[in-house]
CSV table of C-alpha atoms and ligand atoms in Angstrom, one decimal:
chain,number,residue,atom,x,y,z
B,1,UNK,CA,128.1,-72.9,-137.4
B,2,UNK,CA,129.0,-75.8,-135.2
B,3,UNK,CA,126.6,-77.7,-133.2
B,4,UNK,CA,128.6,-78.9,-131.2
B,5,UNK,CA,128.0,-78.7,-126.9
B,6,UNK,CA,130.4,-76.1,-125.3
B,7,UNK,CA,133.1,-78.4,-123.8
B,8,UNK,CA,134.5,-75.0,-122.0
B,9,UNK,CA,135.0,-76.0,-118.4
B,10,UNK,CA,133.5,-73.9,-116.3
B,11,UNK,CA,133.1,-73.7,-112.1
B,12,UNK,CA,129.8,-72.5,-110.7
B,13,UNK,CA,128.5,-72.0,-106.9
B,14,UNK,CA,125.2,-72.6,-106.4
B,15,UNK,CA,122.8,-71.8,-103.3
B,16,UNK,CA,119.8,-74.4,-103.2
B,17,UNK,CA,117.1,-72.8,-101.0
B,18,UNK,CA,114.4,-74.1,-99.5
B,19,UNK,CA,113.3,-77.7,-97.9
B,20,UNK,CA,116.4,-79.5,-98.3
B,21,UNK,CA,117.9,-81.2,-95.3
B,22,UNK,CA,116.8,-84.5,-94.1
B,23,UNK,CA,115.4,-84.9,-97.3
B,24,UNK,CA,118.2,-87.0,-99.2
B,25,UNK,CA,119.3,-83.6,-100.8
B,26,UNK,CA,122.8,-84.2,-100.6
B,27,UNK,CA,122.9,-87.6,-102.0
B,28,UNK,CA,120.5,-86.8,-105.1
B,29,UNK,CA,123.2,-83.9,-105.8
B,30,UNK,CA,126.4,-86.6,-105.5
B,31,UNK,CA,124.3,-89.0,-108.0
B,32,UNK,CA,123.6,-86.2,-110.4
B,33,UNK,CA,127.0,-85.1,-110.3
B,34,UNK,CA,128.2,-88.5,-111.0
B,35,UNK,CA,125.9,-89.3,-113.6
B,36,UNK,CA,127.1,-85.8,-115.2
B,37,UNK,CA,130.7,-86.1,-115.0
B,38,UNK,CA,130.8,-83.5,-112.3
B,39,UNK,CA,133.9,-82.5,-110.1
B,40,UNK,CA,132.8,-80.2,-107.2
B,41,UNK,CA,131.3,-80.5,-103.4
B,42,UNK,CA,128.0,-80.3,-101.9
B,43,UNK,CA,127.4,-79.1,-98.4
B,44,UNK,CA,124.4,-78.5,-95.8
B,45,UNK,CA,124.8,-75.0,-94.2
B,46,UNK,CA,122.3,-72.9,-91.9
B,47,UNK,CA,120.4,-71.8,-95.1
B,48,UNK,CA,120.3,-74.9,-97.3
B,49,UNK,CA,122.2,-76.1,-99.5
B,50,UNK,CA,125.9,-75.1,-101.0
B,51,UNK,CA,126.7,-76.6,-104.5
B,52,UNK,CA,130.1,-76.3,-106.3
B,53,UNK,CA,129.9,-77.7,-109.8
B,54,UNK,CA,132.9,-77.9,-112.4
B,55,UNK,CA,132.9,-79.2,-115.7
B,56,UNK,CA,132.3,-78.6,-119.4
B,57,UNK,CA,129.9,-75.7,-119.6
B,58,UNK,CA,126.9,-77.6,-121.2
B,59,UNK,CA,127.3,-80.2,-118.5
B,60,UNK,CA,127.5,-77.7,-115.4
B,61,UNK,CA,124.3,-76.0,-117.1
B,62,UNK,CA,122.3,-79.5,-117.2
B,63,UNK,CA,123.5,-80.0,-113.8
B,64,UNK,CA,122.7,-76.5,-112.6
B,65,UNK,CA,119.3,-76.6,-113.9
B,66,UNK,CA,118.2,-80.2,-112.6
B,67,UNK,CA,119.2,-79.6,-109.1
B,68,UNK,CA,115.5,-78.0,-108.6
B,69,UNK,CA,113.6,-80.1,-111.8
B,70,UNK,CA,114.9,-84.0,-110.7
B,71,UNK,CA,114.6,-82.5,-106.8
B,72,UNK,CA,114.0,-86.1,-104.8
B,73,UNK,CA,110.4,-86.2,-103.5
B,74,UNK,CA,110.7,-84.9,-100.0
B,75,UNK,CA,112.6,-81.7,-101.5
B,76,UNK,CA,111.2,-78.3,-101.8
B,77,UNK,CA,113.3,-76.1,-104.0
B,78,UNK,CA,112.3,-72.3,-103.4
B,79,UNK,CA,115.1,-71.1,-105.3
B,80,UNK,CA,118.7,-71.9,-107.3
B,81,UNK,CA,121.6,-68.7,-107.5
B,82,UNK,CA,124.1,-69.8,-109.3
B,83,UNK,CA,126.9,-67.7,-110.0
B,84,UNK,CA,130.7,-68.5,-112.0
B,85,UNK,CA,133.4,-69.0,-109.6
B,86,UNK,CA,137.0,-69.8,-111.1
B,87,UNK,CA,138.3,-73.3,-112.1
B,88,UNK,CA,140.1,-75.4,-109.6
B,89,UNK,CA,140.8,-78.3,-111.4
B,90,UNK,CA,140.5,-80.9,-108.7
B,91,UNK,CA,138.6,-84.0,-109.6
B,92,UNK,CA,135.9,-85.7,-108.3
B,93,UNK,CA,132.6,-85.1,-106.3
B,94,UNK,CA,132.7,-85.5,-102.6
B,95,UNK,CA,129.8,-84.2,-99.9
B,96,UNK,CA,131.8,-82.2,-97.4
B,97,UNK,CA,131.0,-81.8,-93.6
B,98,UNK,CA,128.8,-79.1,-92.8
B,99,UNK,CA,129.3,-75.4,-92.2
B,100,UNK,CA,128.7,-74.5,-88.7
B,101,UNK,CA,127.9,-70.8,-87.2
B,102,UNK,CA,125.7,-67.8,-88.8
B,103,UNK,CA,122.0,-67.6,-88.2
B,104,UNK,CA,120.2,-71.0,-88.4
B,105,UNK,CA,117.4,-70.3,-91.1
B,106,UNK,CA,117.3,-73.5,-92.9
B,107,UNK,CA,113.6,-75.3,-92.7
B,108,UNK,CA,114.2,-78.9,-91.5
B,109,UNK,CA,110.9,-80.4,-92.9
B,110,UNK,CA,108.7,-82.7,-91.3
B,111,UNK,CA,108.4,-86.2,-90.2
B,112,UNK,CA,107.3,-88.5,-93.3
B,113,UNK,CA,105.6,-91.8,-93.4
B,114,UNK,CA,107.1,-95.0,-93.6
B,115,UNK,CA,107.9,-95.8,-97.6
B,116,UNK,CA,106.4,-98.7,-99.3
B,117,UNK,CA,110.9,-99.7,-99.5
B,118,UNK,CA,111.0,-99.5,-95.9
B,119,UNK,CA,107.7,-101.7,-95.5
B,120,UNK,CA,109.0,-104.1,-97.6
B,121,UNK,CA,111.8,-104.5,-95.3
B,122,UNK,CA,110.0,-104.4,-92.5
B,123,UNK,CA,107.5,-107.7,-93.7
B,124,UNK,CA,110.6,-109.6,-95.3
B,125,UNK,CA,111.7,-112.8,-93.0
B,126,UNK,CA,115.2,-112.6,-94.4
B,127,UNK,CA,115.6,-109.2,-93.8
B,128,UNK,CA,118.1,-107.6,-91.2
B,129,UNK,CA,115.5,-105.1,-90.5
B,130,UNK,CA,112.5,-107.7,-90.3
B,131,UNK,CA,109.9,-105.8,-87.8
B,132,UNK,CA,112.6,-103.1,-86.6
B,133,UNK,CA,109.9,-100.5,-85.1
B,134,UNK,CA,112.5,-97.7,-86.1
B,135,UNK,CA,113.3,-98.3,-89.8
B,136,UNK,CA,113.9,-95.7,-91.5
B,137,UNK,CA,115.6,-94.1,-95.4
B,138,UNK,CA,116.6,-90.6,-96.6
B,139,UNK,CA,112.8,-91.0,-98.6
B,140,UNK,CA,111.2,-91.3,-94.9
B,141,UNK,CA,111.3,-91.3,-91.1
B,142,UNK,CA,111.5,-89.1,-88.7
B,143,UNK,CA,113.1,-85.6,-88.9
B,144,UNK,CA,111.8,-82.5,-87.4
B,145,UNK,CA,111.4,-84.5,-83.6
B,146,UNK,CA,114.7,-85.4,-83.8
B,147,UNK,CA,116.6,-82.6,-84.4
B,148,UNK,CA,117.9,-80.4,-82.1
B,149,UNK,CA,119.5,-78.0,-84.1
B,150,UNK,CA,120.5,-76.8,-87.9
B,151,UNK,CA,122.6,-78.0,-89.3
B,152,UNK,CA,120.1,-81.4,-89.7
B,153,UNK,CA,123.4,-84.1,-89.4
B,154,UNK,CA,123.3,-87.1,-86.9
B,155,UNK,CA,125.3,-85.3,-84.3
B,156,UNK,CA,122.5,-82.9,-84.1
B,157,UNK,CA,119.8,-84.9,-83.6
B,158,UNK,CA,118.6,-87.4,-81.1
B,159,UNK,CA,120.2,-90.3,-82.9
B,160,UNK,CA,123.4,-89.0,-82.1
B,161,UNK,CA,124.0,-91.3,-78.9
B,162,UNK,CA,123.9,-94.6,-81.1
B,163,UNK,CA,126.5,-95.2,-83.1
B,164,UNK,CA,126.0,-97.0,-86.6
B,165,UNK,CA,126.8,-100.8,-86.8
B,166,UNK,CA,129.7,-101.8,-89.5
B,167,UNK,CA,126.3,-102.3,-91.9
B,168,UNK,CA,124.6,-99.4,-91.2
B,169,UNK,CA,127.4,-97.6,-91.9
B,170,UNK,CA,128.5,-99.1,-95.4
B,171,UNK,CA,124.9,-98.0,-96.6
B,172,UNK,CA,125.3,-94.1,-94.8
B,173,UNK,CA,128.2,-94.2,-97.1
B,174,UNK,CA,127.6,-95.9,-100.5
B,175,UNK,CA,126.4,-93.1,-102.6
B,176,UNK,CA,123.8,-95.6,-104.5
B,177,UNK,CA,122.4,-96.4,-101.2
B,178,UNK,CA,119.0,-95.0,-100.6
B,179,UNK,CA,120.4,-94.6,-96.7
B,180,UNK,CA,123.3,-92.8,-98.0
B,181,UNK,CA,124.0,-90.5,-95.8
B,182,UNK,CA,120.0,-91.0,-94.2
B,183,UNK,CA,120.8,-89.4,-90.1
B,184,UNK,CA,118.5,-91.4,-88.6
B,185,UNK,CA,119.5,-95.1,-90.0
B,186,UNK,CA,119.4,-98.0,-88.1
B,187,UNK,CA,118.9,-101.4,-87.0
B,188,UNK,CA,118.4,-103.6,-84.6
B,189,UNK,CA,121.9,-104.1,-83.7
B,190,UNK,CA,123.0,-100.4,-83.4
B,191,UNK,CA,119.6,-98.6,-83.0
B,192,UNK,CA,116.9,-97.5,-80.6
B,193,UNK,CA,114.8,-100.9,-78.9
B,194,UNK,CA,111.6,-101.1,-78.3
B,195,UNK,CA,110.4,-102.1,-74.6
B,196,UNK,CA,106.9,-103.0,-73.2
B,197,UNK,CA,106.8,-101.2,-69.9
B,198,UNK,CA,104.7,-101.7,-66.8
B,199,UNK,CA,103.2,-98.4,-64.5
B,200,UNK,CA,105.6,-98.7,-62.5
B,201,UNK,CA,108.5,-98.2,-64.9
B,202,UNK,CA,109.7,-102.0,-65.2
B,203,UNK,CA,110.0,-103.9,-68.3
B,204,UNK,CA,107.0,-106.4,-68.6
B,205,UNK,CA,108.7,-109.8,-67.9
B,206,UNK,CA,108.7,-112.4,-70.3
B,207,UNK,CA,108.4,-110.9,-73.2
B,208,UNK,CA,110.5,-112.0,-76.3
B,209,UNK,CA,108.9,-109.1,-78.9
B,210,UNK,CA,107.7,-106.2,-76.9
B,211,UNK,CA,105.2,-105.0,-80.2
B,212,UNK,CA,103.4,-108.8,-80.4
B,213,UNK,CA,102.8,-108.9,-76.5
B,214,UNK,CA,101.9,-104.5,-77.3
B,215,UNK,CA,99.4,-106.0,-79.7
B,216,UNK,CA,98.2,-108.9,-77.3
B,217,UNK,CA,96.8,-106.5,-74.5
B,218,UNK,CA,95.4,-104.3,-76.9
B,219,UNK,CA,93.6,-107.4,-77.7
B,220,UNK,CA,92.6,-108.4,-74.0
B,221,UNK,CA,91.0,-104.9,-73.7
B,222,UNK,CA,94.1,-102.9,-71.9
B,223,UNK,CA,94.8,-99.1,-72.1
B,224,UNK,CA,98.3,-98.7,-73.9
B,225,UNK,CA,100.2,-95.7,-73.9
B,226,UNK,CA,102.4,-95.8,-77.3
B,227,UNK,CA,105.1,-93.4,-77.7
B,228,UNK,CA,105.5,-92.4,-81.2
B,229,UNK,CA,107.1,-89.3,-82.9
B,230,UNK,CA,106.9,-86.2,-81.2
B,231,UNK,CA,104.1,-87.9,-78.0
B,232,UNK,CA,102.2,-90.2,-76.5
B,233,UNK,CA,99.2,-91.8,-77.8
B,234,UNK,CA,96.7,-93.6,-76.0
B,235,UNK,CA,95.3,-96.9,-77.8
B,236,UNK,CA,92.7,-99.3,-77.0
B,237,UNK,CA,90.8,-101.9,-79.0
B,238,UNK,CA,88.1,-100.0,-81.3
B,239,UNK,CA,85.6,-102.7,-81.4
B,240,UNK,CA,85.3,-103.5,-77.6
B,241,UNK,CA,82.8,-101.3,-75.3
B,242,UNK,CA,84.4,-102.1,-72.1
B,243,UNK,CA,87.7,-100.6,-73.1
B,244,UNK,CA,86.7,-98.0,-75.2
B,245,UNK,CA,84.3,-97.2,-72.1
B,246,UNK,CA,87.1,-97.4,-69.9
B,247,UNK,CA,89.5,-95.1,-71.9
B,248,UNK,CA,86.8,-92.4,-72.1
B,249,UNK,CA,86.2,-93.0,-67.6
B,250,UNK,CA,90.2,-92.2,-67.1
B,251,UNK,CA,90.4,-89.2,-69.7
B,252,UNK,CA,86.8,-87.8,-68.8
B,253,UNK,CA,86.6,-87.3,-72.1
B,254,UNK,CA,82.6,-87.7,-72.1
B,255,UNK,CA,81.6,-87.8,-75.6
B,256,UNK,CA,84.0,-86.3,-78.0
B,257,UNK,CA,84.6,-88.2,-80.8
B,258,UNK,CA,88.0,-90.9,-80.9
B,259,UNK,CA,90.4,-91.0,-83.9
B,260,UNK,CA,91.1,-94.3,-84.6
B,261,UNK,CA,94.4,-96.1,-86.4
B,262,UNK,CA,93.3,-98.5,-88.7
B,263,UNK,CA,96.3,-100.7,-90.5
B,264,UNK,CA,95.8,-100.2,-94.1
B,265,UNK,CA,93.4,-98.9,-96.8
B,266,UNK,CA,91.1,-101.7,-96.8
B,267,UNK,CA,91.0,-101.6,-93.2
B,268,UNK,CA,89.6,-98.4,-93.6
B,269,UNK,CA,87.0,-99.1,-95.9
B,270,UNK,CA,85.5,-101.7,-93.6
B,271,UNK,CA,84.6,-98.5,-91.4
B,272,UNK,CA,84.2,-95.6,-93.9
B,273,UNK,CA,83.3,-94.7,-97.4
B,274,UNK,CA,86.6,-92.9,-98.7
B,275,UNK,CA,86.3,-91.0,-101.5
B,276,UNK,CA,89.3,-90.8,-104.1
B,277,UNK,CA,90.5,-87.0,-102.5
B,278,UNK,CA,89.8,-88.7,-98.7
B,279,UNK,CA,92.0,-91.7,-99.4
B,280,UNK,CA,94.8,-89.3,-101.0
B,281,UNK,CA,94.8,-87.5,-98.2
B,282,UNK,CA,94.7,-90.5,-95.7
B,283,UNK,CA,97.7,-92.1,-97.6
B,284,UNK,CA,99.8,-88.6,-97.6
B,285,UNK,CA,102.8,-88.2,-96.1
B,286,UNK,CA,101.9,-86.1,-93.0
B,287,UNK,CA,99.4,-89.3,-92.2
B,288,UNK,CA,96.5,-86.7,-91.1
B,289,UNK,CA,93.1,-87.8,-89.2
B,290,UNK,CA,90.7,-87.4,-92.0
B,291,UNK,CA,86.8,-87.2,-91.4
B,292,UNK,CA,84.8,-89.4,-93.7
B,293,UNK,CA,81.2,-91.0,-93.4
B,294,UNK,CA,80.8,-93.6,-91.5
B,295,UNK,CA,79.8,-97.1,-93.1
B,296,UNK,CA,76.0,-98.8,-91.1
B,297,UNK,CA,77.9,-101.7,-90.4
B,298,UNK,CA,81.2,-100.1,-89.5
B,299,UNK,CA,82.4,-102.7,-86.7
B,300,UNK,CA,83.4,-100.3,-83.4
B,301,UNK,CA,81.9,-99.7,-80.3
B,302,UNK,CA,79.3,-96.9,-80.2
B,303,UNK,CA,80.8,-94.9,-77.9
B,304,UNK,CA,83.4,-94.4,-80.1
B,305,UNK,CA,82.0,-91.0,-82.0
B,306,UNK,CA,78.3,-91.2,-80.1
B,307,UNK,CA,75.7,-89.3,-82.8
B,308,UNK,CA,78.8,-88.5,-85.5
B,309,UNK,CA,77.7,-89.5,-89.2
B,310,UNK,CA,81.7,-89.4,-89.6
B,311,UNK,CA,84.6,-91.3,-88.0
B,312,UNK,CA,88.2,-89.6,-87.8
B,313,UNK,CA,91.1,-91.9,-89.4
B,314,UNK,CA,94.5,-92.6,-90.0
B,315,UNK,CA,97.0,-94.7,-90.9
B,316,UNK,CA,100.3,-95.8,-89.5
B,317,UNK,CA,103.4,-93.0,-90.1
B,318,UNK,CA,106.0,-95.4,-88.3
B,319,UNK,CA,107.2,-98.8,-88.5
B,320,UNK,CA,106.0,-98.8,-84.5
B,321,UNK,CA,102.6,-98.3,-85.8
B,322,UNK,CA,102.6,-100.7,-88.9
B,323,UNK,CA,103.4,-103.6,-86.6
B,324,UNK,CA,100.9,-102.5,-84.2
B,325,UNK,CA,98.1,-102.0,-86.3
B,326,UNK,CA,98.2,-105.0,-88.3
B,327,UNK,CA,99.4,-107.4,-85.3
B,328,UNK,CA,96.4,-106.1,-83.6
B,329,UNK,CA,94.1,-106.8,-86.4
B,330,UNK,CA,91.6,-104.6,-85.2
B,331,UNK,CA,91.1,-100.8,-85.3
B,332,UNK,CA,92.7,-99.1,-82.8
B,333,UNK,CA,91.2,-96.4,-80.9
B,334,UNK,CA,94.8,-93.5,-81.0
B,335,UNK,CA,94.2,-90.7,-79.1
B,336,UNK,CA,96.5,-87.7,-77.8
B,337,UNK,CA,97.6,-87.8,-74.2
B,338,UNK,CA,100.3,-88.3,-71.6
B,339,UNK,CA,100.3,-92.3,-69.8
B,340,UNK,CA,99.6,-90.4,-66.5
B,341,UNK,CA,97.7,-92.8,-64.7
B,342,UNK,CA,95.5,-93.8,-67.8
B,343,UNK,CA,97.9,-96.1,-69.1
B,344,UNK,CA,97.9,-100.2,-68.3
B,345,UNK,CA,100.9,-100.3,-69.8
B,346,UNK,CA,104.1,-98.0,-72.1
B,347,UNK,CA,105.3,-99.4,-75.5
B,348,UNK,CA,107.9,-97.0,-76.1
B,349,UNK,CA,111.1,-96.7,-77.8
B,350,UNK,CA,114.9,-96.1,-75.7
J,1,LIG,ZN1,112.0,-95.4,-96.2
J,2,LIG,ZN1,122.9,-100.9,-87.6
């Protein structure tokens, strides 16, 4: 009886359902297909995902099988059909333009953290995206505030008025890219700025990097109003009475506890004890406040949680909010609300 694998080529169609737009879905499928000798197309439709896989039978069966087991992180495969379809005989694997019309049921999943790859970036001298606020890769970055319809491709979401630099766009198209085909990617030459804003709607003068001189009021005691994904937030210095006070006078917000943004894990710890289940949920994806007890010697002003055994924390889910927290230095009092009138100032991205 032979042993051998079934070199019988075979076409299959498959139907990925589930979380898989904005998630790199589409480029994880063009890298398995290459590394299994695949010919075929992937596409995003209103549902999910649309697979056509040709090649010898055991292959398409390896392929079939890990496009739900090597799923990248962001993924959540509910489900794989596939069915046979016949042989074409074309070669090569290419990611086709999406389907348009039919009932929009795909689930665009949420916004994710900045990834430690991104960060990297972010803190490198040398790099093109050295302290770009709006950094971003198909692993994280904003999704579900941006789009505007299914779908998720650039010319559906917000992104679609800036068009990608010569760079930008070698790395939305090279396949072993972890921006390949990422909507959102930018940089400082072809993306969204960020400006430091007065009340009145002008741009603070003088300023050469709007998130250092953000960081500097927060440090003389203003009110900022920082717009991040999906709102405004309104952020004082943590340690200072007088602005802390003076946040709570404009929101008359008497004595309901703050959340505060704090820049990293030991930042935290200065303030809280974290357990091992409260600092995996602090450092997940979704960047949730999380509750946990309050250290004596926690360094913020009182009437940050007046009475509260706990403080609520977080830390930064943008590249905005890294360079904020840790040019600050300090934790930062980040609480929900529109600049109204509260505001000193806007940091906010155009
Ligand atoms: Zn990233
Ligand atoms: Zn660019």
């Amino acid at each position: 009886m032979s042993t051998r694998p079934d070199e019988t080529v075979r076409r299959v169609r498959a139907r990925v359902d589930g979380t898989v737009q904005g998630v790199g879905y589409r480029p994880f499928v063009y890298r398995l297909a290459d590394e299994l000798g695949i010919a075929g197309w992937v596409l995003n439709d209103e549902r999910g995902v649309v697979v056509e896989a040709e090649g010898p039978a055991g292959a398409v069966e390896a392929f079939v099988a890990r496009l739900s087991a090597d799923a990248p992180p962001l993924a959540e495969v509910r489900g794989v059909q596939a069915e046979p379809v016949a042989v074409v005989g074309t070669p090569g694997f290419e990611i086709v333009a999406s389907e348009r019309g039919g009932a929009a049921t795909a689930p665009v999943t949420p916004d994710s953290a900045t990834c430690a790859d991104c960060l990297a970036e972010l803190a490198d001298p040398d790099d093109r995206r050295h302290r770009y606020p709006f950094s971003n890769c198909t692993n994280c970055g904003p999704r579900f505030t941006i789009v505007q319809g299914i779908p998720y491709d650039r010319p559906l979401t917000t992104m679609a008025g800036f068009e990608m630099c010569d760079a930008c766009r070698a790395e939305y198209e090279d396949p072993l890219d972890r921006r390949f085909h990422a909507q959102p990617n930018a940089c400082p030459a072809c993306g969204p700025q960020v400006r430091l804003i007065e009340r009145n709607g002008s741009d603070v003068e003088g300023v050469e990097d709007p998130v250092r001189a953000a960081a500097q009021d927060l440090l003389d005691g203003r009110i900022l109003a920082v717009k991040g994904l999906g709102g405004y937030h309104l952020a004082c210095r943590a340690d200072s009475e007088e602005a802390v006070g003076a946040l709570r006078a404009r929101k008359h917000r008497e004595d309901r506890p703050f959340a505060l943004l704090v820049a990293d894990v030991d930042a935290a710890r200065r303030l809280v004890e974290l357990d091992a289940a409260e600092e995996a949920l602090l450092t997940s994806r979704a960047r949730p406040i999380v509750l946990a007890r309050r250290r004596p010697d926690a360094d913020i002003a009182a009437s940050i949680a007046p009475g509260a055994p706990d403080l609520g924390l977080m830390l930064p889910y943008t590249p905005l909010h890294h360079l904020l927290a840790h040019d600050a230095g300090v934790p930062l009092v980040f609480t929900s609300g529109t600049p109204a009138s509260w505001a000193s100032r806007w940091c906010s991205g155009v």
